[in-house]
Short mmCIF file of C-alpha atoms in Angstrom, two decimals:
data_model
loop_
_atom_site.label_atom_id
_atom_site.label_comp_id
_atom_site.label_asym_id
_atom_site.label_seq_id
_atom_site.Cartn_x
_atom_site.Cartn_y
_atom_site.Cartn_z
CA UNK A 1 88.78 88.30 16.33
CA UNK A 2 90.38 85.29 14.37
CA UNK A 3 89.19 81.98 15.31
CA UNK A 4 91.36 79.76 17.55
CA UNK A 5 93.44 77.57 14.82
CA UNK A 6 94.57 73.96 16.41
CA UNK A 7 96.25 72.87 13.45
CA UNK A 8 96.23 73.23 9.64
CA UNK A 9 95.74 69.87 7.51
CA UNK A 10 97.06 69.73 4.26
CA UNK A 11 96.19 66.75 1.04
CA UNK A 12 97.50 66.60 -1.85
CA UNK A 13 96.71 63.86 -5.03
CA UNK A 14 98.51 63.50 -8.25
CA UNK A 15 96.23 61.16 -10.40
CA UNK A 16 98.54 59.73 -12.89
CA UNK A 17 96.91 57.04 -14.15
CA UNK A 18 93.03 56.50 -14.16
CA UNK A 19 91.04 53.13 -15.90
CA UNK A 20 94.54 51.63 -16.34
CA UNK A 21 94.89 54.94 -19.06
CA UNK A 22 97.46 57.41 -18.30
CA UNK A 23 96.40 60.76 -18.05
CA UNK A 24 97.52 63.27 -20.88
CA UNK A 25 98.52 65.32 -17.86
CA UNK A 26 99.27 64.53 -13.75
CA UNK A 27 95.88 66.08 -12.18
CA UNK A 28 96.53 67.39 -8.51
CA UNK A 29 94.05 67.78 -5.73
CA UNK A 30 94.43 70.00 -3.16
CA UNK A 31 92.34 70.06 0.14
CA UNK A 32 93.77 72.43 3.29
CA UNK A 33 92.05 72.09 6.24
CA UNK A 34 91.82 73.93 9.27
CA UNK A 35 90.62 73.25 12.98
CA UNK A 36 89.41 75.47 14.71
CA UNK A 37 87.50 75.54 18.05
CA UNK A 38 84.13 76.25 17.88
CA UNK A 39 83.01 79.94 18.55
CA UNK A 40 79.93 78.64 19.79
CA UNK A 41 80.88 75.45 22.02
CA UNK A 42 79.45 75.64 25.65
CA UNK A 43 77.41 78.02 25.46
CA UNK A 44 73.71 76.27 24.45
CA UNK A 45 71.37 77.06 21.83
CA UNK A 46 72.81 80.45 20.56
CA UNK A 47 70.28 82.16 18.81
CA UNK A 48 72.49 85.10 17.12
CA UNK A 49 75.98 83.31 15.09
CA UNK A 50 76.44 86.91 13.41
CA UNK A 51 78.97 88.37 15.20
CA UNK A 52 81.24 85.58 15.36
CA UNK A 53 80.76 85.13 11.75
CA UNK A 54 81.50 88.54 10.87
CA UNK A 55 84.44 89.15 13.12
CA UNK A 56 86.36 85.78 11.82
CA UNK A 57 85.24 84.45 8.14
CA UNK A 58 86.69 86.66 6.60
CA UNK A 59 90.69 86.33 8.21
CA UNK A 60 89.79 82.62 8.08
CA UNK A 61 88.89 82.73 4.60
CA UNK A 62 91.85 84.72 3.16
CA UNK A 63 94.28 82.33 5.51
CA UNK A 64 93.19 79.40 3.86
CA UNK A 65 93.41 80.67 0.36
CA UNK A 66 96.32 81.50 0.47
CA UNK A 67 97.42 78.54 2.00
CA UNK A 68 95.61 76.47 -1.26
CA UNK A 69 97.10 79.00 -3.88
CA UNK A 70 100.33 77.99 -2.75
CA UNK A 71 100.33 74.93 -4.02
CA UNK A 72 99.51 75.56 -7.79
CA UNK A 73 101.18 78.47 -9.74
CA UNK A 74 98.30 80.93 -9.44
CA UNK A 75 95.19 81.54 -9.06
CA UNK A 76 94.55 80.74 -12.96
CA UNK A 77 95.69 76.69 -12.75
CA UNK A 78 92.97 76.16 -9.90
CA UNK A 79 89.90 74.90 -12.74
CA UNK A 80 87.73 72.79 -10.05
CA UNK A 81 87.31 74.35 -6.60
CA UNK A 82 85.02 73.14 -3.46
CA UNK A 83 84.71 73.49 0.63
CA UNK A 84 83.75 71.35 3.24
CA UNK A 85 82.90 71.75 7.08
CA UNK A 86 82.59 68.80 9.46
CA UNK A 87 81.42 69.85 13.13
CA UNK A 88 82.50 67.56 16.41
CA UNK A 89 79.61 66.37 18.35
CA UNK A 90 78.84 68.57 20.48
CA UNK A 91 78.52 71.22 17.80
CA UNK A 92 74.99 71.91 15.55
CA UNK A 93 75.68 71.54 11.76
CA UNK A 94 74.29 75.56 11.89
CA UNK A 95 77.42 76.31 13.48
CA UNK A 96 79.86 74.46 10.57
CA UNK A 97 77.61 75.70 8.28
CA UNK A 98 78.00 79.95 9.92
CA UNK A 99 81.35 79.53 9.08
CA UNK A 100 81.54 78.26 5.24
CA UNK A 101 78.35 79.22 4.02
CA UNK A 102 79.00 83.28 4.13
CA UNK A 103 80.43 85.79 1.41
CA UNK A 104 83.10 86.86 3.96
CA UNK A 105 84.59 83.36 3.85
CA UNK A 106 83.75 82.14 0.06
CA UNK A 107 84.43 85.18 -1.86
CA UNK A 108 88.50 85.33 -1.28
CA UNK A 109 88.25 81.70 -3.08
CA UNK A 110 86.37 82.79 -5.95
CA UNK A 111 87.93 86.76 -6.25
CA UNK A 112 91.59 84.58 -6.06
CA UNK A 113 90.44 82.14 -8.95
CA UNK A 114 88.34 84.46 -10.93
CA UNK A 115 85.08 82.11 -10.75
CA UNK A 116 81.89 82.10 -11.85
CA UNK A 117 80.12 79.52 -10.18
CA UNK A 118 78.94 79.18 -6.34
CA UNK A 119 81.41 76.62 -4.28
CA UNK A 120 80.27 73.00 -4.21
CA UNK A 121 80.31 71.93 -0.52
CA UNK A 122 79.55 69.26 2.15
CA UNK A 123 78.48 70.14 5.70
CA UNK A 124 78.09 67.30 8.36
CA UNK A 125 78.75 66.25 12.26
CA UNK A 126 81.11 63.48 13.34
CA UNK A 127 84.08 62.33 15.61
CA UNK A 128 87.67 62.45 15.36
CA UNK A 129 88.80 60.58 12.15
CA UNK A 130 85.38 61.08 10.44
CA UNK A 131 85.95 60.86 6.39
CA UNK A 132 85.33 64.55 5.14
CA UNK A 133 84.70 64.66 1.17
CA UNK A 134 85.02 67.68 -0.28
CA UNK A 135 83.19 67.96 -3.69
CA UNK A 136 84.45 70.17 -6.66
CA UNK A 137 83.46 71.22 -9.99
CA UNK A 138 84.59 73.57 -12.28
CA UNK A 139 85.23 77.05 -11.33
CA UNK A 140 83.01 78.40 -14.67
CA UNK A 141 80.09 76.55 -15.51
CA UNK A 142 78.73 73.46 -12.95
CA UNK A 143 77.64 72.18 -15.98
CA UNK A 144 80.75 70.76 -17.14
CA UNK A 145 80.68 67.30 -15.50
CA UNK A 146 83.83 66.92 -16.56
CA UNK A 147 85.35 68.55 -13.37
CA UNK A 148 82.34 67.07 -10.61
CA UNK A 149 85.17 65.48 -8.82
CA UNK A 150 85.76 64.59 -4.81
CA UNK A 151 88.95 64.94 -2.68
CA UNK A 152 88.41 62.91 0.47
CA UNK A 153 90.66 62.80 3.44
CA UNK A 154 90.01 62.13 7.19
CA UNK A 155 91.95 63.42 10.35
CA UNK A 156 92.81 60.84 13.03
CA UNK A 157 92.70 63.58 16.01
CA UNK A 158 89.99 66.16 14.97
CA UNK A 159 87.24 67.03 14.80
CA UNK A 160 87.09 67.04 18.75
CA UNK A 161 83.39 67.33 20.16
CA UNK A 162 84.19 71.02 20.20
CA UNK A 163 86.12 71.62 16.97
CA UNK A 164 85.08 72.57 13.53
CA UNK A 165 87.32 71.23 10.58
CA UNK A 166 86.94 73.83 7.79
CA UNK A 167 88.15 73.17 4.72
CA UNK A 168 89.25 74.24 0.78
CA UNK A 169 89.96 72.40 -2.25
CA UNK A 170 91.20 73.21 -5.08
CA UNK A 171 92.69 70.70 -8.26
CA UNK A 172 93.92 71.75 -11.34
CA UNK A 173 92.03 69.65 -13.43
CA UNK A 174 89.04 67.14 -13.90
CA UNK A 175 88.49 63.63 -14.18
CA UNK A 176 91.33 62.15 -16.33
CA UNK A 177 89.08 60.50 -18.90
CA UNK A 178 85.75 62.36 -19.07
CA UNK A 179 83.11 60.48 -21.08
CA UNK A 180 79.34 61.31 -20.13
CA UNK A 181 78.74 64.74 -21.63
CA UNK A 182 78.00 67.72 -19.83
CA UNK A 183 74.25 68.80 -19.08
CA UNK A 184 74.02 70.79 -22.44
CA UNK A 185 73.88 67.74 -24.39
CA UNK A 186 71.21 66.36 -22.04
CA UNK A 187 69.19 68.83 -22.62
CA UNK A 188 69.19 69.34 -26.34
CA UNK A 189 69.07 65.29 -26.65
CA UNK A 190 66.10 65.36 -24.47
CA UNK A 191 64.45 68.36 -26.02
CA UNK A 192 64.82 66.85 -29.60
CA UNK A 193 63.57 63.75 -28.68
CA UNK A 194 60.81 65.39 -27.43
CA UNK A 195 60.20 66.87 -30.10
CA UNK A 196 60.40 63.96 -32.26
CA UNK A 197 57.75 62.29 -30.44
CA UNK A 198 55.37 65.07 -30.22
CA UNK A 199 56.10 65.29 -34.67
#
């Protein structure tokens, strides 16, 4: 059973010029979205979300990556990769959460890009035209703060109360002018400074 699709969302952003300082190279973000009416809407406190989870992540999830891949060259130029899930009102964040935060729907993003690291996300209710930020980072090592980026985009008619708006992103590069380190250096700076003052 594939879930009810209303309409599929797509934003893209070329970030040319960041700081007033070109970029050495265009960086594009892509975020497809997809609304979908909730499995679960009408029908009270469901106590079981398996079987709706089961019988559509997994369609949903291949769907939508394809429908990201199709904007880069392959699977290879996708470095910083996220997912988001905003439920309508009438929904429980459980529900927005069923669908993104299971293998069957995360693991065609990560098999397609050959990742390492577990999908950044946001999960959260609101009404029709509600921002949705979708958080990345690179598809390696979440260390590298040099790809902890955000693609945000909102959708004047969705979600409605009983609507989930699922989405993927995907960009093919970090921030334009990384300057702050990763968390390696953190951590040997702070462990020789402790060790300085403990000399």
């Amino acid at each position: 059973m594939h879930f009810e699709v209303r309409k599929v969302v797509t934003s893209i952003e070329e970030i040319r010029i960041e700081g007033g300082k070109a970029a050495a190279t265009p960086i594009k973000m892509v975020g497809v979205a997809y609304i979908i009416k909730n499995p679960w809407a009408g029908q009270g406190f469901v106590e079981n979300l398996r079987p709706q989870i089961t019988a559509g992540c997994s369609q949903l999830g291949e769907e939508m990556v394809a429908a990201v891949l199709s904007h880069f060259p392959s699977g290879d130029a996708i470095e910083a990769y996220g997912k988001a899930a905003v439920i309508g009102l009438n929904g429980e964040i459980e529900h927005a959460s069923g669908i993104i935060h299971t293998l069957r729907f995360g693991n065609h993003y990560r098999d397609a890009v050959n990742a390492k690291s577990f999908l950044s996300f946001t999960n959260k209710r609101g009404p029709a035209g509600t921002s949705i930020q979708v958080p990345m980072m690179h598809k390696d090592d979440a260390g590298f703060r040099s790809h902890y980026i955000t693609l945000e985009m909102h959708i004047e008619d969705a979600p409605a109360a009983d609507e989930i708006i699922v989405v993927l992103g995907g960009s093919d590069g970090g921030r334009a002018h990384p300057r702050i380190g990763n968390r390696y250096m953190d951590m040997e700076e702070i462990a020789a400074e402790k060790a300085d003052a403990q000399a």
